[in-house]
Short mmCIF file of C-alpha atoms and ligand atoms in Angstrom, two decimals:
data_model
loop_
_atom_site.label_atom_id
_atom_site.label_comp_id
_atom_site.label_asym_id
_atom_site.label_seq_id
_atom_site.Cartn_x
_atom_site.Cartn_y
_atom_site.Cartn_z
CA MET A 1 -94.18 -161.17 -42.91
CA THR A 2 -92.52 -158.33 -41.05
CA ILE A 3 -89.53 -156.98 -42.90
CA PRO A 4 -86.28 -157.53 -40.91
CA LEU A 5 -84.73 -154.27 -39.82
CA GLU A 6 -81.47 -154.93 -41.67
CA TRP A 7 -83.47 -155.39 -44.88
CA ARG A 8 -84.91 -151.92 -44.94
CA ARG A 9 -83.88 -149.97 -48.06
CA SER A 10 -81.09 -147.45 -47.65
CA HIS A 11 -81.24 -146.03 -51.19
CA LEU A 12 -83.50 -146.04 -54.22
CA SER A 13 -81.84 -147.16 -57.44
CA ARG A 14 -81.93 -143.61 -58.78
CA GLU A 15 -80.08 -142.31 -55.74
CA ILE A 16 -77.12 -144.61 -56.32
CA THR A 17 -74.55 -142.66 -58.29
CA SER A 18 -70.78 -142.86 -58.56
CA SER A 19 -70.53 -140.22 -55.82
CA LEU A 20 -71.53 -143.03 -53.42
CA SER A 21 -68.55 -145.15 -54.52
CA GLY A 22 -67.29 -147.28 -51.66
CA SER A 23 -70.46 -146.85 -49.56
CA ARG A 24 -72.45 -149.79 -48.27
CA VAL A 25 -76.11 -149.73 -49.42
CA VAL A 26 -79.25 -151.84 -49.17
CA VAL A 27 -81.33 -151.94 -52.33
CA LEU A 28 -84.69 -153.65 -52.76
CA GLY A 29 -86.56 -154.50 -55.90
CA MET A 30 -87.50 -157.00 -58.56
CA VAL A 31 -85.09 -158.98 -60.70
CA LEU A 32 -85.43 -158.00 -64.35
CA SER A 33 -82.65 -160.22 -65.66
CA VAL A 34 -79.87 -162.53 -64.50
CA ARG A 35 -76.77 -163.07 -66.60
CA ARG A 36 -73.83 -165.29 -65.77
CA GLN A 37 -70.52 -164.68 -67.44
CA GLY A 38 -67.77 -167.02 -66.24
CA GLY A 39 -67.07 -166.21 -62.61
CA LEU A 40 -69.38 -163.19 -62.69
CA CYS A 41 -73.11 -162.82 -62.18
CA PHE A 42 -74.96 -159.67 -63.26
CA ILE A 43 -78.46 -158.88 -62.11
CA ILE A 44 -80.55 -155.96 -63.25
CA LEU A 45 -82.70 -154.96 -60.31
CA GLN A 46 -85.70 -152.69 -60.80
CA ASP A 47 -87.37 -150.65 -58.10
CA GLY A 48 -90.14 -148.09 -58.26
CA CYS A 49 -87.96 -145.46 -59.83
CA GLY A 50 -85.48 -147.25 -62.09
CA ILE A 51 -82.79 -149.90 -62.31
CA ILE A 52 -79.42 -150.71 -60.78
CA GLN A 53 -76.88 -153.38 -61.75
CA ILE A 54 -75.97 -155.91 -59.06
CA THR A 55 -72.72 -157.79 -59.56
CA ALA A 56 -71.32 -160.86 -57.80
CA HIS A 57 -67.78 -162.28 -58.19
CA LYS A 58 -67.51 -166.01 -57.62
CA ASP A 59 -64.20 -165.62 -55.82
CA LYS A 60 -65.36 -162.77 -53.55
CA THR A 61 -69.03 -163.55 -52.79
CA PRO A 62 -69.87 -166.24 -50.21
CA SER A 63 -70.59 -169.35 -52.26
CA GLN A 64 -74.15 -169.97 -50.99
CA ILE A 65 -75.05 -166.38 -51.98
CA PHE A 66 -73.37 -166.64 -55.38
CA ASP A 67 -75.13 -169.94 -56.11
CA LYS A 68 -78.50 -168.50 -55.09
CA LEU A 69 -77.99 -165.38 -57.24
CA VAL A 70 -77.17 -167.39 -60.33
CA GLU A 71 -80.35 -169.42 -59.90
CA LEU A 72 -82.67 -166.45 -59.35
CA MET A 73 -85.51 -166.11 -61.82
CA PRO A 74 -86.68 -162.80 -63.19
CA HIS A 75 -89.66 -161.53 -61.14
CA SER A 76 -88.00 -162.53 -57.86
CA TYR A 77 -88.31 -159.77 -55.28
CA ILE A 78 -85.03 -159.44 -53.41
CA GLY A 79 -82.89 -157.28 -51.19
CA VAL A 80 -79.16 -156.84 -51.77
CA LYS A 81 -76.59 -155.46 -49.39
CA GLY A 82 -73.35 -154.42 -51.00
CA VAL A 83 -70.79 -151.82 -51.89
CA VAL A 84 -71.27 -149.18 -54.60
CA LYS A 85 -68.71 -149.16 -57.43
CA ALA A 86 -68.39 -146.77 -60.33
CA ILE A 87 -68.21 -148.95 -63.47
CA GLU A 88 -68.26 -147.35 -66.87
CA LYS A 89 -69.75 -150.38 -68.61
CA ALA A 90 -72.67 -150.77 -66.20
CA PRO A 91 -76.03 -149.23 -67.06
CA ARG A 92 -76.03 -145.79 -65.42
CA GLY A 93 -72.27 -146.16 -64.82
CA VAL A 94 -72.60 -147.70 -61.38
CA GLU A 95 -73.18 -151.08 -59.74
CA VAL A 96 -73.58 -152.69 -56.33
CA GLU A 97 -71.19 -155.51 -55.49
CA VAL A 98 -73.11 -158.10 -53.47
CA GLU A 99 -72.23 -158.94 -49.90
CA ASP A 100 -75.58 -160.31 -48.74
CA LEU A 101 -78.89 -161.34 -50.26
CA TYR A 102 -82.46 -161.60 -48.98
CA VAL A 103 -85.17 -163.22 -51.09
CA PHE A 104 -88.64 -161.86 -50.35
CA SER A 105 -90.46 -163.89 -52.98
CA GLU A 106 -89.87 -166.04 -56.03
CA PRO A 107 -92.29 -166.46 -58.95
CA LYS A 108 -94.22 -169.68 -59.43
CA LYS A 109 -94.21 -169.07 -63.17
CA LEU A 110 -92.90 -166.66 -65.76
CA PRO A 111 -95.08 -164.49 -68.03
CA PRO A 112 -95.15 -165.20 -71.78
CA PHE A 113 -92.88 -162.23 -72.50
CA GLU A 114 -89.43 -161.11 -71.46
CA MET A 115 -88.84 -157.88 -69.65
CA PHE A 116 -86.79 -156.34 -72.48
CA ALA A 117 -88.41 -158.18 -75.41
CA LYS A 118 -88.89 -156.26 -78.66
CA THR A 119 -91.69 -158.48 -79.91
CA LEU A 120 -94.51 -159.03 -77.49
CA PRO A 121 -97.74 -161.01 -77.27
CA SER A 122 -100.86 -159.03 -78.25
CA LEU A 123 -101.98 -156.23 -75.96
CA ASP A 124 -105.07 -158.26 -75.12
CA LYS A 125 -102.93 -161.11 -73.82
CA ARG A 126 -100.76 -158.74 -71.84
CA LEU A 127 -103.80 -157.00 -70.34
CA GLU A 128 -104.83 -160.31 -68.78
CA ILE A 129 -101.86 -159.88 -66.43
CA ARG A 130 -101.56 -156.12 -66.74
CA ALA A 131 -99.67 -155.56 -63.48
CA VAL A 132 -97.04 -158.03 -64.69
CA ASP A 133 -96.91 -156.40 -68.13
CA LEU A 134 -96.23 -153.14 -66.30
CA ARG A 135 -93.06 -154.62 -64.85
CA ARG A 136 -91.55 -154.11 -68.31
CA PRO A 137 -89.60 -150.85 -68.18
CA GLN A 138 -91.14 -149.74 -71.49
CA SER A 139 -94.69 -150.34 -70.37
CA GLN A 140 -93.99 -148.56 -67.10
CA ALA A 141 -92.50 -145.58 -68.90
CA ILE A 142 -95.86 -144.80 -70.50
CA PHE A 143 -97.48 -144.38 -67.11
CA LYS A 144 -94.59 -142.42 -65.67
CA LEU A 145 -95.11 -140.01 -68.56
CA LYS A 146 -98.84 -139.97 -67.86
CA HIS A 147 -98.07 -139.14 -64.23
CA GLN A 148 -95.86 -136.26 -65.36
CA VAL A 149 -98.58 -135.00 -67.71
CA LEU A 150 -101.04 -134.95 -64.80
CA GLN A 151 -98.53 -133.18 -62.57
CA SER A 152 -97.88 -130.60 -65.27
CA ILE A 153 -101.56 -129.95 -65.92
CA ARG A 154 -102.13 -129.45 -62.21
CA SER A 155 -99.19 -127.10 -61.75
CA PHE A 156 -100.09 -125.16 -64.91
CA LEU A 157 -103.65 -124.59 -63.73
CA VAL A 158 -102.88 -124.02 -60.06
CA GLU A 159 -100.28 -121.38 -61.02
CA ARG A 160 -103.11 -119.63 -62.85
CA ASN A 161 -105.35 -119.58 -59.77
CA PHE A 162 -107.51 -122.56 -60.67
CA ILE A 163 -109.10 -124.61 -57.91
CA GLU A 164 -109.29 -128.39 -58.21
CA ILE A 165 -112.80 -129.73 -57.65
CA ASN A 166 -114.35 -133.18 -57.32
CA THR A 167 -117.92 -133.67 -58.43
CA PRO A 168 -120.26 -136.67 -58.10
CA LYS A 169 -119.81 -139.63 -60.38
CA ILE A 170 -123.17 -141.08 -59.35
CA ILE A 171 -125.84 -138.86 -60.82
CA GLY A 172 -129.62 -138.80 -61.04
CA SER A 173 -130.05 -137.76 -64.67
CA ALA A 174 -128.21 -137.33 -67.94
CA THR A 175 -125.93 -134.32 -68.40
CA GLU A 176 -126.34 -133.96 -72.10
CA GLY A 177 -129.24 -136.28 -72.76
CA GLY A 178 -129.11 -138.60 -75.70
CA ALA A 179 -125.68 -140.05 -75.11
CA ALA A 180 -125.72 -143.52 -73.61
CA LEU A 181 -125.22 -143.71 -69.86
CA PHE A 182 -124.49 -146.66 -67.62
CA PRO A 183 -127.46 -147.14 -65.31
CA LEU A 184 -126.99 -148.48 -61.82
CA LEU A 185 -129.13 -149.31 -58.85
CA TYR A 186 -128.86 -146.58 -56.22
CA TYR A 187 -130.67 -148.02 -53.19
CA ASP A 188 -134.19 -148.34 -54.60
CA LYS A 189 -133.74 -145.82 -57.42
CA GLU A 190 -132.16 -145.79 -60.85
CA ALA A 191 -129.06 -143.66 -61.11
CA PHE A 192 -126.25 -143.30 -63.67
CA LEU A 193 -122.50 -143.03 -63.90
CA ALA A 194 -121.55 -139.48 -64.88
CA GLN A 195 -120.57 -138.99 -68.52
CA SER A 196 -119.05 -135.58 -67.70
CA PRO A 197 -118.81 -133.11 -64.80
CA GLN A 198 -120.21 -130.47 -67.19
CA LEU A 199 -123.08 -128.94 -65.25
CA TYR A 200 -121.31 -129.12 -61.90
CA LYS A 201 -118.20 -127.40 -63.19
CA GLU A 202 -120.33 -124.69 -64.77
CA GLN A 203 -122.15 -124.09 -61.49
CA LEU A 204 -118.87 -123.97 -59.58
CA SER A 205 -117.37 -121.48 -62.02
CA SER A 206 -119.95 -119.03 -60.65
CA VAL A 207 -118.33 -119.48 -57.24
CA PHE A 208 -114.60 -120.09 -57.67
CA GLU A 209 -114.39 -118.59 -61.19
CA ARG A 210 -111.56 -120.90 -62.30
CA VAL A 211 -112.09 -124.59 -61.66
CA PHE A 212 -110.75 -127.86 -62.95
CA GLU A 213 -111.44 -131.51 -62.33
CA ILE A 214 -109.38 -134.51 -63.33
CA GLY A 215 -111.48 -137.59 -62.95
CA PRO A 216 -113.19 -140.56 -64.53
CA VAL A 217 -116.08 -140.17 -66.96
CA PHE A 218 -118.16 -143.02 -68.29
CA ARG A 219 -119.44 -143.44 -71.83
CA ALA A 220 -121.82 -146.27 -72.69
CA GLU A 221 -121.73 -145.79 -76.46
CA LYS A 222 -121.10 -149.10 -78.19
CA PHE A 223 -117.81 -148.11 -79.78
CA LYS A 224 -115.37 -150.60 -81.17
CA THR A 225 -112.49 -148.33 -82.13
CA PRO A 226 -108.87 -147.96 -81.03
CA ARG A 227 -109.69 -144.48 -79.65
CA HIS A 228 -112.78 -145.12 -77.50
CA LEU A 229 -113.14 -146.64 -74.05
CA SER A 230 -116.11 -146.88 -71.70
CA GLU A 231 -114.21 -145.26 -68.84
CA ILE A 232 -111.67 -142.51 -69.40
CA THR A 233 -109.96 -139.74 -67.47
CA SER A 234 -111.23 -136.33 -68.38
CA VAL A 235 -109.44 -133.06 -67.71
CA ASP A 236 -112.28 -130.59 -67.30
CA VAL A 237 -111.72 -126.86 -67.08
CA GLU A 238 -114.23 -124.06 -66.63
CA VAL A 239 -113.57 -120.32 -66.42
CA ALA A 240 -115.93 -117.47 -65.51
CA PHE A 241 -115.80 -114.18 -67.42
CA ALA A 242 -114.25 -115.96 -70.38
CA ASP A 243 -115.37 -116.96 -73.86
CA TYR A 244 -114.29 -119.73 -76.21
CA GLY A 245 -111.36 -117.73 -77.58
CA ASP A 246 -109.96 -117.34 -74.06
CA VAL A 247 -110.18 -121.04 -73.26
CA MET A 248 -108.70 -122.05 -76.63
CA ASN A 249 -105.71 -119.88 -75.76
CA LEU A 250 -105.54 -121.47 -72.32
CA LEU A 251 -105.76 -125.00 -73.72
CA GLU A 252 -103.01 -124.53 -76.29
CA GLU A 253 -100.80 -122.89 -73.69
CA MET A 254 -101.43 -125.86 -71.38
CA ILE A 255 -100.53 -128.41 -74.08
CA ASP A 256 -97.38 -126.47 -74.87
CA TYR A 257 -96.45 -126.40 -71.17
CA VAL A 258 -97.13 -130.13 -70.72
CA ILE A 259 -94.99 -131.12 -73.69
CA GLY A 260 -92.19 -128.77 -72.71
CA ASN A 261 -92.20 -130.28 -69.21
CA LEU A 262 -92.01 -133.83 -70.57
CA MET A 263 -89.03 -132.88 -72.71
CA ASP A 264 -87.31 -131.34 -69.67
CA LYS A 265 -88.12 -133.96 -67.08
CA CYS A 266 -88.71 -137.31 -68.76
CA SER A 267 -85.87 -137.83 -71.21
CA GLU A 268 -85.21 -141.36 -69.88
CA GLU A 269 -88.80 -142.52 -70.39
CA LEU A 270 -89.03 -140.85 -73.80
CA GLN A 271 -85.81 -142.51 -74.89
CA LEU A 272 -86.98 -145.90 -73.67
CA LEU A 273 -90.13 -145.52 -75.76
CA GLU A 274 -88.15 -144.13 -78.70
CA VAL A 275 -90.37 -141.06 -78.68
CA LYS A 276 -88.94 -137.84 -80.07
CA LEU A 277 -91.06 -134.97 -78.85
CA GLU A 278 -90.93 -131.62 -80.55
CA LYS A 279 -91.73 -128.31 -78.98
CA THR A 280 -95.28 -127.36 -80.02
CA LYS A 281 -95.81 -124.39 -82.26
CA THR A 282 -98.36 -122.04 -80.74
CA PRO A 283 -100.77 -120.58 -81.60
CA PHE A 284 -102.35 -123.70 -83.09
CA LYS A 285 -104.00 -123.31 -86.45
CA ARG A 286 -107.71 -122.49 -86.27
CA ILE A 287 -110.12 -123.48 -89.02
CA THR A 288 -113.86 -123.02 -88.86
CA TYR A 289 -116.30 -125.86 -89.29
CA ASP A 290 -117.45 -124.25 -92.53
CA GLU A 291 -113.91 -124.14 -93.88
CA ALA A 292 -113.39 -127.80 -93.00
CA TYR A 293 -116.79 -128.61 -94.51
CA ASN A 294 -115.88 -126.91 -97.80
CA VAL A 295 -112.47 -128.58 -97.96
CA LEU A 296 -114.12 -131.97 -97.50
CA LYS A 297 -116.76 -131.22 -100.13
CA ASP A 298 -114.03 -130.24 -102.60
CA LEU A 299 -112.32 -133.55 -101.86
CA GLY A 300 -115.55 -135.34 -102.64
CA VAL A 301 -116.02 -136.61 -99.08
CA GLU A 302 -119.65 -136.97 -98.08
CA VAL A 303 -120.53 -134.48 -95.37
CA SER A 304 -123.86 -133.23 -94.21
CA TRP A 305 -123.82 -129.67 -92.81
CA GLY A 306 -124.75 -129.68 -89.14
CA GLU A 307 -123.43 -133.13 -88.36
CA ASP A 308 -120.23 -134.30 -86.71
CA PHE A 309 -117.53 -135.28 -89.18
CA SER A 310 -117.36 -138.99 -89.91
CA THR A 311 -114.25 -141.05 -89.19
CA LEU A 312 -113.41 -140.96 -92.89
CA ALA A 313 -113.87 -137.18 -93.04
CA LEU A 314 -111.63 -136.74 -90.00
CA LYS A 315 -108.98 -138.93 -91.65
CA ARG A 316 -108.99 -136.68 -94.70
CA LEU A 317 -108.82 -133.55 -92.53
CA GLY A 318 -105.94 -135.10 -90.60
CA ARG A 319 -104.02 -135.63 -93.81
CA ILE A 320 -104.19 -131.93 -94.58
CA ASN A 321 -103.80 -130.67 -91.04
CA ARG A 322 -100.92 -132.38 -89.29
CA GLY A 323 -100.30 -131.80 -85.60
CA PHE A 324 -102.53 -129.74 -83.32
CA TYR A 325 -105.29 -127.53 -84.73
CA PHE A 326 -108.71 -126.25 -83.69
CA ILE A 327 -111.95 -126.69 -85.59
CA THR A 328 -114.09 -123.78 -84.41
CA ASP A 329 -117.62 -122.38 -84.84
CA TRP A 330 -119.57 -125.60 -85.09
CA PRO A 331 -123.21 -125.62 -86.16
CA THR A 332 -125.26 -125.05 -83.01
CA ILE A 333 -127.32 -128.13 -83.77
CA SER A 334 -124.25 -130.38 -83.56
CA LYS A 335 -123.33 -129.28 -80.05
CA PRO A 336 -124.92 -129.92 -76.63
CA PHE A 337 -127.56 -127.55 -75.20
CA TYR A 338 -125.15 -125.73 -72.89
CA ILE A 339 -123.00 -124.46 -75.77
CA LYS A 340 -123.67 -120.80 -76.60
CA PRO A 341 -124.96 -119.83 -80.04
CA LYS A 342 -123.32 -116.79 -81.59
CA ASP A 343 -125.06 -113.51 -80.83
CA ASP A 344 -125.19 -112.49 -84.49
CA ASN A 345 -125.99 -115.93 -85.96
CA SER A 346 -127.70 -118.50 -83.80
CA GLU A 347 -127.08 -121.29 -86.34
CA ILE A 348 -123.39 -121.21 -85.41
CA SER A 349 -122.03 -121.73 -81.91
CA GLU A 350 -119.05 -120.43 -79.97
CA SER A 351 -117.44 -123.85 -79.87
CA PHE A 352 -114.31 -125.76 -80.78
CA ASP A 353 -112.70 -129.16 -80.97
CA LEU A 354 -108.97 -129.50 -80.47
CA MET A 355 -107.63 -132.00 -82.98
CA TYR A 356 -104.33 -133.76 -83.57
CA GLY A 357 -104.43 -134.92 -87.15
CA SER A 358 -107.61 -136.96 -87.30
CA LEU A 359 -107.92 -137.48 -83.54
CA GLU A 360 -110.24 -135.35 -81.41
CA LEU A 361 -108.57 -134.44 -78.12
CA SER A 362 -110.92 -131.93 -76.61
CA SER A 363 -114.27 -130.19 -77.04
CA GLY A 364 -115.13 -126.85 -75.55
CA GLY A 365 -116.85 -123.56 -75.96
CA SER A 366 -118.61 -120.58 -74.48
CA ARG A 367 -121.55 -121.68 -72.35
CA VAL A 368 -125.08 -120.40 -72.23
CA SER A 369 -125.33 -118.23 -69.12
CA SER A 370 -128.92 -117.02 -69.51
CA ARG A 371 -131.58 -119.20 -67.89
CA ASP A 372 -134.18 -118.46 -70.56
CA LEU A 373 -131.83 -119.35 -73.37
CA LEU A 374 -130.80 -122.53 -71.58
CA VAL A 375 -134.44 -123.64 -71.31
CA LYS A 376 -134.96 -122.82 -75.00
CA ARG A 377 -131.84 -124.81 -75.97
CA LEU A 378 -132.95 -127.80 -73.86
CA LYS A 379 -136.32 -127.84 -75.63
CA GLN A 380 -134.68 -127.46 -79.05
CA GLN A 381 -132.64 -130.55 -78.31
CA GLY A 382 -135.72 -132.50 -77.26
CA LEU A 383 -134.77 -132.54 -73.58
CA ASN A 384 -137.18 -132.00 -70.73
CA PRO A 385 -136.22 -128.86 -68.72
CA LYS A 386 -137.96 -130.36 -65.66
CA LEU A 387 -135.21 -133.00 -65.47
CA PHE A 388 -132.66 -130.19 -65.26
CA ASP A 389 -134.44 -128.28 -62.51
CA TYR A 390 -131.55 -128.85 -60.09
CA HIS A 391 -129.30 -127.04 -62.57
CA LEU A 392 -131.67 -124.34 -63.82
CA ARG A 393 -132.52 -123.24 -60.30
CA ILE A 394 -128.95 -122.02 -59.85
CA TYR A 395 -129.38 -119.84 -62.92
CA ASP A 396 -132.36 -118.15 -61.21
CA TYR A 397 -129.79 -116.55 -58.94
CA GLY A 398 -127.65 -115.23 -61.79
CA MET A 399 -124.67 -116.65 -63.68
CA PRO A 400 -121.52 -115.00 -65.00
CA PRO A 401 -120.53 -115.65 -68.62
CA HIS A 402 -118.26 -118.68 -68.69
CA ALA A 403 -116.44 -121.05 -71.01
CA GLY A 404 -114.48 -124.25 -70.73
CA PHE A 405 -113.36 -127.52 -72.22
CA GLY A 406 -113.06 -131.24 -71.57
CA LEU A 407 -109.79 -132.87 -72.62
CA GLY A 408 -109.43 -136.65 -72.89
CA LEU A 409 -106.25 -137.51 -70.97
CA GLU A 410 -105.78 -140.86 -72.74
CA ARG A 411 -106.23 -139.27 -76.17
CA LEU A 412 -103.52 -136.75 -75.28
CA MET A 413 -101.26 -139.61 -74.15
CA MET A 414 -101.85 -141.39 -77.47
CA VAL A 415 -100.56 -138.31 -79.27
CA ILE A 416 -97.58 -137.90 -76.95
CA ILE A 417 -96.26 -141.43 -77.31
CA GLY A 418 -97.65 -142.06 -80.78
CA ALA A 419 -99.86 -144.97 -79.66
CA SER A 420 -102.42 -146.21 -82.14
CA ASN A 421 -104.53 -147.90 -79.45
CA ILE A 422 -105.92 -146.05 -76.43
CA ARG A 423 -105.62 -149.26 -74.39
CA GLU A 424 -101.81 -148.93 -74.46
CA VAL A 425 -102.05 -145.75 -72.39
CA THR A 426 -104.72 -146.97 -69.95
CA LEU A 427 -103.73 -149.05 -66.92
CA PHE A 428 -106.90 -151.10 -66.81
CA PRO A 429 -108.99 -150.35 -69.89
CA ARG A 430 -112.75 -150.80 -69.91
CA ASP A 431 -114.57 -151.49 -73.13
CA GLN A 432 -117.53 -153.51 -74.36
CA SER A 433 -115.61 -156.75 -74.12
CA ARG A 434 -113.39 -156.03 -71.13
CA LEU A 435 -114.45 -155.66 -67.52
CA THR A 436 -111.39 -157.30 -65.89
CA PRO A 437 -108.77 -157.01 -64.58
P1 LIG B 605 -115.65 -138.63 -80.07
O1 LIG B 605 -116.39 -137.82 -81.10
O2 LIG B 605 -114.20 -138.82 -80.38
O3 LIG B 605 -116.36 -139.89 -79.70
P2 LIG B 605 -116.93 -136.87 -78.18
O4 LIG B 605 -117.07 -135.63 -78.99
O5 LIG B 605 -118.10 -137.76 -78.02
O6 LIG B 605 -115.68 -137.73 -78.74
P3 LIG B 605 -116.71 -135.26 -75.83
O7 LIG B 605 -118.02 -135.48 -75.19
O8 LIG B 605 -116.49 -134.02 -76.60
O9 LIG B 605 -116.37 -136.53 -76.73
O10 LIG B 605 -115.60 -135.46 -74.69
C1 LIG B 605 -114.45 -134.64 -74.53
C2 LIG B 605 -113.18 -135.40 -74.83
O11 LIG B 605 -113.12 -136.61 -74.07
C3 LIG B 605 -113.06 -135.87 -76.26
O12 LIG B 605 -112.56 -134.83 -77.08
C4 LIG B 605 -112.09 -137.01 -76.13
O13 LIG B 605 -110.76 -136.57 -76.00
C5 LIG B 605 -112.48 -137.63 -74.82
N1 LIG B 605 -113.43 -138.75 -75.00
C6 LIG B 605 -114.76 -138.69 -75.06
N2 LIG B 605 -115.31 -139.90 -75.19
C7 LIG B 605 -114.29 -140.78 -75.19
C8 LIG B 605 -114.21 -142.22 -75.26
N3 LIG B 605 -115.31 -142.97 -75.32
N4 LIG B 605 -112.99 -142.77 -75.23
C9 LIG B 605 -111.88 -142.02 -75.14
N5 LIG B 605 -111.88 -140.68 -75.06
C10 LIG B 605 -113.07 -140.06 -75.09
MG1 LIG B 606 -116.36 -133.75 -78.66
#
């Protein structure tokens, strides 16, 4: 269907303000609700950037148009030609009084939830028709916030001379070994989906010095938790001539910037989601792994030095440490081979996790920049250096000291909107039991 010339949009909903009073406009969008009140019909029309009230008066609107409007179902996609009026009672203080109507499409059925409903079917049910669930202004708001978070991260990093990179997602061998990877058939060979851009971003930090990548990473661990998915968006940052202290400072500054930007730019979405953001307090608290370990021991929580903290241990830590904080100086054995051990104590590494309560948001650290040490660390972790030849050969040519982090975008979104399930903040989540839509 070609769109008739007279049914091209003249204004987006957001652009219609009382300053346009008396002007004739063409608005396009989807019907969120239809309400008849005596001789009046009110329609809330939603387009890509918001809503506008459409009003028809029985005694002023041509009768075939009025009758059609009254019958419209939510989820109809329509065009309305009309005159802008400032009306205090209307949402956003403005409405369009209908003169003409064009119906692009009408639904064959309605979803099992209303567009403004407070109680909803389970997330699983809604995910079955995710793109329809996203027509709800509340559901949409989450992803408009996510968009703003991405924009803010990019502008924060670009202002600081970072270069955005894109690295392969189809790879020949494991980055970190151990962790489960998704295998795939690459022509006649076995390949894998990348679990992280780690080694590529490290290599590129020797060239561009400050690099970042925002892209998908794939984890094949058989998790069944509200905070794990098989495919996530990772914000990866790597900086040459920096150590873990420098990138912790950078990360907390970035979080502070992102949250400040949301408060400035997204008040409508935050209000819709009933989220009250508070300005972050930087610097974030820093506790060492040993300090956390001792606190847990005192609380009688079972912890074994050198291992990651269990979910229970993290819960207890989260009760004591609210908000953002870093756990630093992890046992070397608990971290991947590319994390640098301390010069004065090789049992401990220059590493950190950024936490929010009990939720891990990011892991990072200083990286090993010596080829010999990297080979030694690979062997210590039971990995075969031969498989990493493509990486090690770059180190033959010299490597600057460097440090970086990987931040889970969805985990950060969970914190921002207070979601308890990562699937809420993922358009099309992938987990062990979900491969569609
Ligand atoms: P966790 O211990 O929570 O499983 P991790 O330590 O295995 O995470 P990293 O390899 O450190 O994860 O990845 C960096 C960041 O990416 C994590 O801090 C987290 O925010 C995010 N992340 C990693 N794996 C997942 C996943 N399966 N689902 C959601 N987010 C993840
Ligand atoms: Mg981690």
